[in-house]
Amino acid sequence: MSQKTASVNGEVEQPPETPLETARHQLEQAATHVDVDPNVVERLTYPMAVHEVRVPLERDDGTVEMFEGYRAQHDSVRGPFKGGLRYHPDVNREEVMGLAMWMTWKCAVVDLPFGGAKGGVNVDPKDLSEDETERLTRRLTNELRNVIGPQTDIPAPDMGTDAQTMSWIMDTYSVQEAETTSAVVTGKPTAVGGSEGREEAPGRSVAIIGREVLEYYDYPISGSTVAVQGFGSVGANAARLLDEWGATVVAVSDVNGAAYDPTGLDTRSIPSHEQEPEAVTEYAEETISNEALLELDVDLLVPAAIGNVITEENASDIQADLIVEGANGPTTFVADSILDERGVEVVPDILANAGGVTVSYFEWVQDINHRTWSLDRVNKELESVMIEAWDAVRHEVETRDVTWRDAAYVVALSRIAAAHESRGLWP
Ligand code: NAD
């Protein structure tokens, strides 16, 4: 079988703790499989820049509070920086550096002409009124004014930010430029240059990869059983599409637990997180816990809620034959190794949920060209990008005898390294 990700000399290493450690580990791991100049690996170990700003916010009561904001820009050898902007109390310098590196791999695996970035503000968005969120966003945009731009670095929504946040960024930037600059951010409302299909895209790409992996391992989609953890933007869209394409979705969940029906759920009748937050179990005839969902004996398991849910503790109890990662980082480092030893195939997040950044790219292309694509065109183009990426990763799995995760990193690193070697280092 494939090489063990977390095993060194037969001993399982401690899992990397931060996104930066994970991202660096994955780079080192990929570099062992690719004939790449070590100087390029050295360059990719560090972000090109981490911008740190202090954002003053006038609270509704008139007092002023200072917040820390960041924008990490990892690598732009293949094109402008691209990545989310999050408002969350855990945001810090190391986290955005690691997540920016992940974005570099994600963009490269689906062959988008972007490099990775990530940013955010260390703030709990639930503590802000809407007016405060708008003021914080506009001031942050001003502080990052010289480092973002449609040809340099293009933010997108992430945890705690949404289409409205992007609209405020676009407006603030455009006012300062004295021209409407839609392409400075993606994930905007369609009224101001957002793309059709953007919201559904990460779930759609997860479903496409789910369909492909089932077919690859000879599980006909009609008749295959699927469990999906998380019924939000990613999970609900993935579950509904797989259901529509003939799979039997036996369980879906939210933070409160899972709806379960071994004969198959009607996924359209269950409200998604957006339609009615945390209501999955309210309509269910039979419920099980999230822990039990992860251990169901299904053909395909899609963890699409949060990170680190498949761990050293439960990896030996996972009964699914195939896993497609919908969430970012749902499988820990050690769990990955246990699953590999047990022959459970895990298709990684950087491939499976890359539909989000792919349709962000389509949005950017539409904005730059002042054209609007139909939903049908967006979905067709997404399908073709995902299938090309799937084929490239599958090729590495078959020729190098590595895991799907390693294969995805090999595809990404090979493309990035080729661009670095071609452009060279100046001076
Ligand atoms: P969301 O907020 O729309 O939905 C999250 C769902 O997970 C909800 O149903 C919620 O109840 C459930 N949930 C939360 N905590 C849980 C827990 N402890 N156990 C079980 N369920 C829990 O979020 P989303 O946008 O669908 O994102 C889900 C994951 O996918 C995250 O890891 C996110 O980073 C990743 N992701 C999202 C996008 C995107 O554009 N939305 C793109 C790529 C990756």
GROMACS .gro file of N, CA, C and O in nm, residues 43-158:
model
  464
   43ARG      N    1   1.220   2.815  -0.025
   43ARG     CA    2   1.141   2.937  -0.047
   43ARG      C    3   0.996   2.917  -0.006
   43ARG      O    4   0.933   3.006   0.050
   44LEU      N    5   0.942   2.797  -0.034
   44LEU     CA    6   0.800   2.772  -0.005
   44LEU      C    7   0.772   2.748   0.143
   44LEU      O    8   0.657   2.747   0.186
   45THR      N    9   0.878   2.731   0.221
   45THR     CA   10   0.860   2.708   0.365
   45THR      C   11   0.811   2.834   0.436
   45THR      O   12   0.756   2.828   0.545
   46TYR      N   13   0.834   2.950   0.373
   46TYR     CA   14   0.800   3.078   0.437
   46TYR      C   15   0.701   3.156   0.350
   46TYR      O   16   0.709   3.148   0.228
   47PRO      N   17   0.615   3.235   0.413
   47PRO     CA   18   0.532   3.324   0.332
   47PRO      C   19   0.617   3.438   0.278
   47PRO      O   20   0.718   3.475   0.339
   48MET      N   21   0.578   3.493   0.163
   48MET     CA   22   0.653   3.607   0.109
   48MET      C   23   0.638   3.729   0.198
   48MET      O   24   0.729   3.810   0.211
   49ALA      N   25   0.520   3.743   0.258
   49ALA     CA   26   0.497   3.858   0.347
   49ALA      C   27   0.385   3.826   0.444
   49ALA      O   28   0.294   3.750   0.411
   50VAL      N   29   0.396   3.882   0.563
   50VAL     CA   30   0.281   3.879   0.656
   50VAL      C   31   0.257   4.023   0.699
   50VAL      O   32   0.343   4.084   0.764
   51HIS      N   33   0.147   4.078   0.657
   51HIS     CA   34   0.114   4.217   0.692
   51HIS      C   35   0.033   4.216   0.820
   51HIS      O   36  -0.065   4.143   0.832
   52GLU      N   37   0.079   4.296   0.915
   52GLU     CA   38   0.011   4.301   1.045
   52GLU      C   39  -0.033   4.445   1.066
   52GLU      O   40   0.047   4.538   1.054
   53VAL      N   41  -0.161   4.462   1.095
   53VAL     CA   42  -0.214   4.598   1.111
   53VAL      C   43  -0.293   4.608   1.241
   53VAL      O   44  -0.342   4.507   1.294
   54ARG      N   45  -0.302   4.728   1.292
   54ARG     CA   46  -0.391   4.753   1.406
   54ARG      C   47  -0.511   4.831   1.352
   54ARG      O   48  -0.493   4.934   1.286
   55VAL      N   49  -0.630   4.779   1.381
   55VAL     CA   50  -0.750   4.839   1.323
   55VAL      C   51  -0.830   4.908   1.434
   55VAL      O   52  -0.884   4.841   1.521
   56PRO      N   53  -0.837   5.041   1.431
   56PRO     CA   54  -0.917   5.108   1.532
   56PRO      C   55  -1.066   5.103   1.496
   56PRO      O   56  -1.104   5.128   1.381
   57LEU      N   57  -1.147   5.065   1.593
   57LEU     CA   58  -1.292   5.057   1.570
   57LEU      C   59  -1.365   5.145   1.670
   57LEU      O   60  -1.346   5.130   1.792
   58GLU      N   61  -1.446   5.234   1.617
   58GLU     CA   62  -1.532   5.311   1.706
   58GLU      C   63  -1.655   5.227   1.737
   58GLU      O   64  -1.734   5.193   1.648
   59ARG      N   65  -1.669   5.188   1.866
   59ARG     CA   66  -1.783   5.106   1.907
   59ARG      C   67  -1.909   5.192   1.906
   59ARG      O   68  -1.902   5.316   1.903
   60ASP      N   69  -2.023   5.126   1.914
   60ASP     CA   70  -2.150   5.200   1.909
   60ASP      C   71  -2.163   5.298   2.026
   60ASP      O   72  -2.235   5.399   2.016
   61ASP      N   73  -2.094   5.269   2.138
   61ASP     CA   74  -2.103   5.359   2.254
   61ASP      C   75  -2.002   5.473   2.247
   61ASP      O   76  -1.986   5.549   2.343
   62GLY      N   77  -1.930   5.485   2.137
   62GLY     CA   78  -1.837   5.596   2.118
   62GLY      C   79  -1.694   5.566   2.161
   62GLY      O   80  -1.602   5.642   2.127
   63THR      N   81  -1.672   5.457   2.234
   63THR     CA   82  -1.534   5.423   2.273
   63THR      C   83  -1.461   5.363   2.153
   63THR      O   84  -1.524   5.309   2.060
   64VAL      N   85  -1.328   5.371   2.157
   64VAL     CA   86  -1.248   5.316   2.048
   64VAL      C   87  -1.170   5.194   2.098
   64VAL      O   88  -1.110   5.197   2.204
   65GLU      N   89  -1.176   5.088   2.019
   65GLU     CA   90  -1.104   4.965   2.054
   65GLU      C   91  -1.011   4.929   1.939
   65GLU      O   92  -1.046   4.950   1.823
   66MET      N   93  -0.895   4.874   1.973
   66MET     CA   94  -0.799   4.837   1.869
   66MET      C   95  -0.803   4.686   1.846
   66MET      O   96  -0.804   4.608   1.941
   67PHE      N   97  -0.805   4.644   1.721
   67PHE     CA   98  -0.804   4.501   1.687
   67PHE      C   99  -0.683   4.469   1.600
   67PHE      O  100  -0.638   4.552   1.521
   68GLU      N  101  -0.634   4.345   1.615
   68GLU     CA  102  -0.521   4.299   1.534
   68GLU      C  103  -0.573   4.241   1.403
   68GLU      O  104  -0.660   4.154   1.407
   69GLY      N  105  -0.516   4.287   1.293
   69GLY     CA  106  -0.553   4.230   1.163
   69GLY      C  107  -0.428   4.178   1.092
   69GLY      O  108  -0.317   4.228   1.115
   70TYR      N  109  -0.448   4.076   1.009
   70TYR     CA  110  -0.335   4.014   0.939
   70TYR      C  111  -0.370   3.986   0.794
   70TYR      O  112  -0.485   3.960   0.761
   71ARG      N  113  -0.269   3.985   0.711
   71ARG     CA  114  -0.282   3.928   0.577
   71ARG      C  115  -0.149   3.859   0.545
   71ARG      O  116  -0.046   3.926   0.533
   72ALA      N  117  -0.153   3.727   0.540
   72ALA     CA  118  -0.033   3.651   0.503
   72ALA      C  119  -0.040   3.618   0.355
   72ALA      O  120  -0.143   3.572   0.306
   73GLN      N  121   0.070   3.644   0.285
   73GLN     CA  122   0.077   3.616   0.141
   73GLN      C  123   0.189   3.515   0.121
   73GLN      O  124   0.307   3.545   0.145
   74HIS      N  125   0.152   3.395   0.082
   74HIS     CA  126   0.252   3.288   0.081
   74HIS      C  127   0.338   3.286  -0.044
   74HIS      O  128   0.460   3.298  -0.036
   75ASP      N  129   0.274   3.267  -0.159
   75ASP     CA  130   0.353   3.249  -0.281
   75ASP      C  131   0.272   3.297  -0.400
   75ASP      O  132   0.155   3.263  -0.410
   76SER      N  133   0.334   3.375  -0.489
   76SER     CA  134   0.257   3.428  -0.602
   76SER      C  135   0.321   3.391  -0.735
   76SER      O  136   0.300   3.460  -0.835
   77VAL      N  137   0.398   3.282  -0.736
   77VAL     CA  138   0.470   3.249  -0.859
   77VAL      C  139   0.374   3.218  -0.974
   77VAL      O  140   0.406   3.241  -1.090
   78ARG      N  141   0.252   3.168  -0.941
   78ARG     CA  142   0.158   3.129  -1.048
   78ARG      C  143   0.050   3.235  -1.072
   78ARG      O  144  -0.033   3.217  -1.162
   79GLY      N  145   0.050   3.342  -0.992
   79GLY     CA  146  -0.052   3.445  -1.011
   79GLY      C  147  -0.077   3.519  -0.881
   79GLY      O  148  -0.012   3.493  -0.780
   80PRO      N  149  -0.175   3.612  -0.882
   80PRO     CA  150  -0.203   3.691  -0.762
   80PRO      C  151  -0.236   3.604  -0.641
   80PRO      O  152  -0.280   3.490  -0.656
   81PHE      N  153  -0.216   3.661  -0.523
   81PHE     CA  154  -0.253   3.590  -0.401
   81PHE      C  155  -0.405   3.580  -0.392
   81PHE      O  156  -0.476   3.673  -0.430
   82LYS      N  157  -0.451   3.469  -0.334
   82LYS     CA  158  -0.595   3.448  -0.321
   82LYS      C  159  -0.622   3.374  -0.192
   82LYS      O  160  -0.555   3.276  -0.162
   83GLY      N  161  -0.720   3.418  -0.116
   83GLY     CA  162  -0.754   3.344   0.006
   83GLY      C  163  -0.851   3.421   0.092
   83GLY      O  164  -0.877   3.539   0.071
   84GLY      N  165  -0.906   3.350   0.189
   84GLY     CA  166  -1.012   3.405   0.273
   84GLY      C  167  -0.965   3.508   0.373
   84GLY      O  168  -0.845   3.527   0.398
   85LEU      N  169  -1.066   3.575   0.428
   85LEU     CA  170  -1.045   3.675   0.532
   85LEU      C  171  -1.141   3.637   0.644
   85LEU      O  172  -1.263   3.636   0.621
   86ARG      N  173  -1.088   3.603   0.762
   86ARG     CA  174  -1.178   3.556   0.867
   86ARG      C  175  -1.182   3.649   0.987
   86ARG      O  176  -1.082   3.715   1.018
   87TYR      N  177  -1.300   3.655   1.049
   87TYR     CA  178  -1.315   3.727   1.175
   87TYR      C  179  -1.339   3.620   1.281
   87TYR      O  180  -1.446   3.556   1.286
   88HIS      N  181  -1.241   3.600   1.367
   88HIS     CA  182  -1.252   3.494   1.467
   88HIS      C  183  -1.156   3.524   1.580
   88HIS      O  184  -1.044   3.574   1.555
   89PRO      N  185  -1.195   3.489   1.705
   89PRO     CA  186  -1.105   3.521   1.818
   89PRO      C  187  -0.974   3.444   1.818
   89PRO      O  188  -0.880   3.485   1.889
   90ASP      N  189  -0.963   3.337   1.738
   90ASP     CA  190  -0.836   3.261   1.736
   90ASP      C  191  -0.739   3.309   1.628
   90ASP      O  192  -0.630   3.252   1.614
   91VAL      N  193  -0.778   3.407   1.549
   91VAL     CA  194  -0.691   3.450   1.438
   91VAL      C  195  -0.558   3.502   1.496
   91VAL      O  196  -0.556   3.581   1.590
   92ASN      N  197  -0.449   3.451   1.442
   92ASN     CA  198  -0.317   3.502   1.481
   92ASN      C  199  -0.221   3.486   1.363
   92ASN      O  200  -0.256   3.429   1.260
   93ARG      N  201  -0.100   3.537   1.383
   93ARG     CA  202  -0.001   3.540   1.276
   93ARG      C  203   0.031   3.401   1.222
   93ARG      O  204   0.032   3.377   1.102
   94GLU      N  205   0.056   3.306   1.314
   94GLU     CA  206   0.092   3.169   1.273
   94GLU      C  207  -0.022   3.103   1.196
   94GLU      O  208   0.001   3.034   1.098
   95GLU      N  209  -0.144   3.124   1.245
   95GLU     CA  210  -0.258   3.059   1.181
   95GLU      C  211  -0.273   3.107   1.037
   95GLU      O  212  -0.287   3.026   0.945
   96VAL      N  213  -0.267   3.239   1.016
   96VAL     CA  214  -0.286   3.287   0.879
   96VAL      C  215  -0.169   3.245   0.789
   96VAL      O  216  -0.189   3.219   0.670
   97MET      N  217  -0.048   3.234   0.848
   97MET     CA  218   0.065   3.187   0.767
   97MET      C  219   0.042   3.044   0.719
   97MET      O  220   0.063   3.011   0.602
   98GLY      N  221  -0.004   2.958   0.809
   98GLY     CA  222  -0.031   2.818   0.772
   98GLY      C  223  -0.144   2.806   0.672
   98GLY      O  224  -0.133   2.735   0.571
   99LEU      N  225  -0.252   2.882   0.697
   99LEU     CA  226  -0.368   2.872   0.608
   99LEU      C  227  -0.338   2.931   0.470
   99LEU      O  228  -0.392   2.885   0.369
  100ALA      N  229  -0.248   3.030   0.466
  100ALA     CA  230  -0.207   3.086   0.336
  100ALA      C  231  -0.132   2.980   0.255
  100ALA      O  232  -0.150   2.967   0.133
  101MET      N  233  -0.046   2.902   0.323
  101MET     CA  234   0.025   2.795   0.252
  101MET      C  235  -0.074   2.692   0.197
  101MET      O  236  -0.061   2.648   0.082
  102TRP      N  237  -0.173   2.654   0.279
  102TRP     CA  238  -0.276   2.560   0.231
  102TRP      C  239  -0.342   2.613   0.105
  102TRP      O  240  -0.373   2.539   0.013
  103MET      N  241  -0.368   2.743   0.101
  103MET     CA  242  -0.433   2.800  -0.017
  103MET      C  243  -0.343   2.789  -0.141
  103MET      O  244  -0.393   2.772  -0.253
  104THR      N  245  -0.211   2.801  -0.120
  104THR     CA  246  -0.120   2.784  -0.235
  104THR      C  247  -0.137   2.644  -0.294
  104THR      O  248  -0.148   2.626  -0.415
  105TRP      N  249  -0.139   2.542  -0.204
  105TRP     CA  250  -0.153   2.404  -0.256
  105TRP      C  251  -0.290   2.386  -0.323
  105TRP      O  252  -0.304   2.324  -0.426
  106LYS      N  253  -0.396   2.442  -0.256
  106LYS     CA  254  -0.531   2.422  -0.308
  106LYS      C  255  -0.547   2.483  -0.448
  106LYS      O  256  -0.603   2.420  -0.538
  107CYS      N  257  -0.497   2.605  -0.464
  107CYS     CA  258  -0.508   2.669  -0.597
  107CYS      C  259  -0.430   2.589  -0.701
  107CYS      O  260  -0.475   2.575  -0.816
  108ALA      N  261  -0.314   2.538  -0.661
  108ALA     CA  262  -0.230   2.467  -0.759
  108ALA      C  263  -0.290   2.332  -0.797
  108ALA      O  264  -0.280   2.289  -0.911
  109VAL      N  265  -0.354   2.265  -0.701
  109VAL     CA  266  -0.405   2.131  -0.733
  109VAL      C  267  -0.518   2.139  -0.835
  109VAL      O  268  -0.533   2.049  -0.919
  110VAL      N  269  -0.595   2.249  -0.833
  110VAL     CA  270  -0.698   2.264  -0.936
  110VAL      C  271  -0.649   2.356  -1.050
  110VAL      O  272  -0.727   2.398  -1.135
  111ASP      N  273  -0.520   2.385  -1.048
  111ASP     CA  274  -0.453   2.455  -1.158
  111ASP      C  275  -0.507   2.596  -1.183
  111ASP      O  276  -0.521   2.638  -1.299
  112LEU      N  277  -0.537   2.668  -1.077
  112LEU     CA  278  -0.580   2.808  -1.092
  112LEU      C  279  -0.456   2.898  -1.092
  112LEU      O  280  -0.361   2.870  -1.021
  113PRO      N  281  -0.460   3.007  -1.168
  113PRO     CA  282  -0.342   3.096  -1.173
  113PRO      C  283  -0.337   3.190  -1.053
  113PRO      O  284  -0.335   3.312  -1.068
  114PHE      N  285  -0.338   3.133  -0.934
  114PHE     CA  286  -0.335   3.209  -0.809
  114PHE      C  287  -0.233   3.146  -0.716
  114PHE      O  288  -0.203   3.027  -0.725
  115GLY      N  289  -0.185   3.229  -0.621
  115GLY     CA  290  -0.106   3.177  -0.509
  115GLY      C  291  -0.187   3.194  -0.382
  115GLY      O  292  -0.294   3.254  -0.382
  116GLY      N  293  -0.133   3.142  -0.272
  116GLY     CA  294  -0.212   3.138  -0.149
  116GLY      C  295  -0.195   3.258  -0.059
  116GLY      O  296  -0.085   3.313  -0.043
  117ALA      N  297  -0.306   3.298   0.003
  117ALA     CA  298  -0.305   3.404   0.104
  117ALA      C  299  -0.412   3.372   0.207
  117ALA      O  300  -0.500   3.288   0.183
  118LYS      N  301  -0.405   3.432   0.322
  118LYS     CA  302  -0.514   3.423   0.420
  118LYS      C  303  -0.499   3.541   0.513
  118LYS      O  304  -0.388   3.588   0.539
  119GLY      N  305  -0.612   3.590   0.561
  119GLY     CA  306  -0.604   3.704   0.653
  119GLY      C  307  -0.717   3.699   0.750
  119GLY      O  308  -0.801   3.609   0.747
  120GLY      N  309  -0.718   3.799   0.837
  120GLY     CA  310  -0.828   3.803   0.931
  120GLY      C  311  -0.806   3.905   1.040
  120GLY      O  312  -0.703   3.973   1.045
  121VAL      N  313  -0.908   3.913   1.124
  121VAL     CA  314  -0.902   4.002   1.239
  121VAL      C  315  -0.930   3.918   1.363
  121VAL      O  316  -1.020   3.833   1.361
  122ASN      N  317  -0.852   3.942   1.465
  122ASN     CA  318  -0.873   3.872   1.591
  122ASN      C  319  -0.988   3.938   1.665
  122ASN      O  320  -0.969   4.030   1.744
  123VAL      N  321  -1.108   3.891   1.635
  123VAL     CA  322  -1.229   3.950   1.693
  123VAL      C  323  -1.338   3.844   1.693
  123VAL      O  324  -1.341   3.757   1.605
  124ASP      N  325  -1.426   3.850   1.792
  124ASP     CA  326  -1.542   3.761   1.789
  124ASP      C  327  -1.655   3.836   1.719
  124ASP      O  328  -1.709   3.933   1.773
  125PRO      N  329  -1.692   3.794   1.596
  125PRO     CA  330  -1.791   3.872   1.521
  125PRO      C  331  -1.925   3.880   1.593
  125PRO      O  332  -2.003   3.972   1.568
  126LYS      N  333  -1.951   3.784   1.683
  126LYS     CA  334  -2.080   3.787   1.756
  126LYS      C  335  -2.085   3.905   1.854
  126LYS      O  336  -2.192   3.945   1.896
  127ASP      N  337  -1.967   3.961   1.887
  127ASP     CA  338  -1.964   4.075   1.979
  127ASP      C  339  -1.985   4.209   1.907
  127ASP      O  340  -1.984   4.314   1.970
  128LEU      N  341  -1.996   4.204   1.774
  128LEU     CA  342  -2.007   4.329   1.697
  128LEU      C  343  -2.148   4.348   1.644
  128LEU      O  344  -2.211   4.252   1.596
  129SER      N  345  -2.197   4.473   1.651
  129SER     CA  346  -2.323   4.504   1.583
  129SER      C  347  -2.295   4.510   1.433
  129SER      O  348  -2.177   4.512   1.391
  130GLU      N  349  -2.401   4.518   1.353
  130GLU     CA  350  -2.378   4.523   1.208
  130GLU      C  351  -2.302   4.650   1.170
  130GLU      O  352  -2.211   4.646   1.085
  131ASP      N  353  -2.336   4.762   1.235
  131ASP     CA  354  -2.266   4.887   1.205
  131ASP      C  355  -2.118   4.876   1.242
  131ASP      O  356  -2.030   4.925   1.169
  132GLU      N  357  -2.091   4.813   1.356
  132GLU     CA  358  -1.951   4.797   1.398
  132GLU      C  359  -1.876   4.707   1.300
  132GLU      O  360  -1.760   4.735   1.264
  133THR      N  361  -1.942   4.600   1.254
  133THR     CA  362  -1.877   4.511   1.156
  133THR      C  363  -1.843   4.588   1.028
  133THR      O  364  -1.736   4.572   0.971
  134GLU      N  365  -1.937   4.674   0.987
  134GLU     CA  366  -1.911   4.752   0.865
  134GLU      C  367  -1.793   4.847   0.886
  134GLU      O  368  -1.703   4.855   0.803
  135ARG      N  369  -1.791   4.917   1.002
  135ARG     CA  370  -1.681   5.012   1.026
  135ARG      C  371  -1.547   4.939   1.035
  135ARG      O  372  -1.447   4.984   0.980
  136LEU      N  373  -1.548   4.823   1.104
  136LEU     CA  374  -1.424   4.745   1.117
  136LEU      C  375  -1.374   4.702   0.978
  136LEU      O  376  -1.255   4.712   0.946
  137THR      N  377  -1.468   4.656   0.896
  137THR     CA  378  -1.433   4.605   0.763
  137THR      C  379  -1.378   4.718   0.675
  137THR      O  380  -1.276   4.701   0.605
  138ARG      N  381  -1.443   4.831   0.679
  138ARG     CA  382  -1.398   4.942   0.593
  138ARG      C  383  -1.260   4.993   0.639
  138ARG      O  384  -1.173   5.021   0.557
  139ARG      N  385  -1.240   4.999   0.772
  139ARG     CA  386  -1.111   5.047   0.821
  139ARG      C  387  -1.000   4.944   0.791
  139ARG      O  388  -0.889   4.980   0.753
  140LEU      N  389  -1.035   4.815   0.806
  140LEU     CA  390  -0.938   4.710   0.772
  140LEU      C  391  -0.897   4.721   0.625
  140LEU      O  392  -0.779   4.711   0.589
  141THR      N  393  -0.997   4.744   0.539
  141THR     CA  394  -0.968   4.758   0.396
  141THR      C  395  -0.871   4.873   0.373
  141THR      O  396  -0.776   4.862   0.294
  142ASN      N  397  -0.894   4.981   0.446
  142ASN     CA  398  -0.804   5.096   0.433
  142ASN      C  399  -0.662   5.060   0.478
  142ASN      O  400  -0.564   5.095   0.412
  143GLU      N  401  -0.652   4.986   0.589
  143GLU     CA  402  -0.519   4.950   0.641
  143GLU      C  403  -0.447   4.854   0.546
  143GLU      O  404  -0.325   4.852   0.540
  144LEU      N  405  -0.525   4.771   0.474
  144LEU     CA  406  -0.463   4.674   0.382
  144LEU      C  407  -0.461   4.725   0.238
  144LEU      O  408  -0.426   4.652   0.145
  145ARG      N  409  -0.499   4.850   0.223
  145ARG     CA  410  -0.518   4.912   0.093
  145ARG      C  411  -0.402   4.887  -0.005
  145ARG      O  412  -0.422   4.859  -0.122
  146ASN      N  413  -0.280   4.895   0.046
  146ASN     CA  414  -0.166   4.882  -0.045
  146ASN      C  415  -0.124   4.738  -0.072
  146ASN      O  416  -0.034   4.714  -0.152
  147VAL      N  417  -0.185   4.643  -0.003
  147VAL     CA  418  -0.142   4.504  -0.025
  147VAL      C  419  -0.247   4.418  -0.094
  147VAL      O  420  -0.218   4.309  -0.142
  148ILE      N  421  -0.373   4.467  -0.098
  148ILE     CA  422  -0.473   4.392  -0.175
  148ILE      C  423  -0.498   4.464  -0.308
  148ILE      O  424  -0.461   4.581  -0.323
  149GLY      N  425  -0.559   4.395  -0.400
  149GLY     CA  426  -0.591   4.456  -0.529
  149GLY      C  427  -0.623   4.347  -0.629
  149GLY      O  428  -0.584   4.231  -0.610
  150PRO      N  429  -0.696   4.381  -0.736
  150PRO     CA  430  -0.743   4.278  -0.830
  150PRO      C  431  -0.631   4.203  -0.902
  150PRO      O  432  -0.654   4.094  -0.953
  151GLN      N  433  -0.512   4.264  -0.907
  151GLN     CA  434  -0.400   4.193  -0.972
  151GLN      C  435  -0.294   4.152  -0.871
  151GLN      O  436  -0.189   4.100  -0.910
  152THR      N  437  -0.319   4.176  -0.742
  152THR     CA  438  -0.216   4.145  -0.643
  152THR      C  439  -0.263   4.045  -0.538
  152THR      O  440  -0.199   3.942  -0.516
  153ASP      N  441  -0.373   4.073  -0.474
  153ASP     CA  442  -0.421   3.986  -0.367
  153ASP      C  443  -0.572   4.005  -0.353
  153ASP      O  444  -0.619   4.117  -0.328
  154ILE      N  445  -0.647   3.896  -0.369
  154ILE     CA  446  -0.793   3.903  -0.380
  154ILE      C  447  -0.857   3.825  -0.265
  154ILE      O  448  -0.865   3.702  -0.270
  155PRO      N  449  -0.901   3.893  -0.159
  155PRO     CA  450  -0.966   3.823  -0.048
  155PRO      C  451  -1.102   3.763  -0.086
  155PRO      O  452  -1.161   3.797  -0.190
  156ALA      N  453  -1.152   3.676   0.004
  156ALA     CA  454  -1.282   3.610  -0.013
  156ALA      C  455  -1.339   3.584   0.126
  156ALA      O  456  -1.266   3.595   0.225
  157PRO      N  457  -1.467   3.546   0.137
  157PRO     CA  458  -1.523   3.518   0.270
  157PRO      C  459  -1.459   3.395   0.334
  157PRO      O  460  -1.412   3.305   0.265
  158ASP      N  461  -1.461   3.393   0.463
  158ASP     CA  462  -1.410   3.279   0.542
  158ASP      C  463  -1.491   3.278   0.671
  158ASP      O  464  -1.598   3.340   0.678
   0.00000   0.00000   0.00000
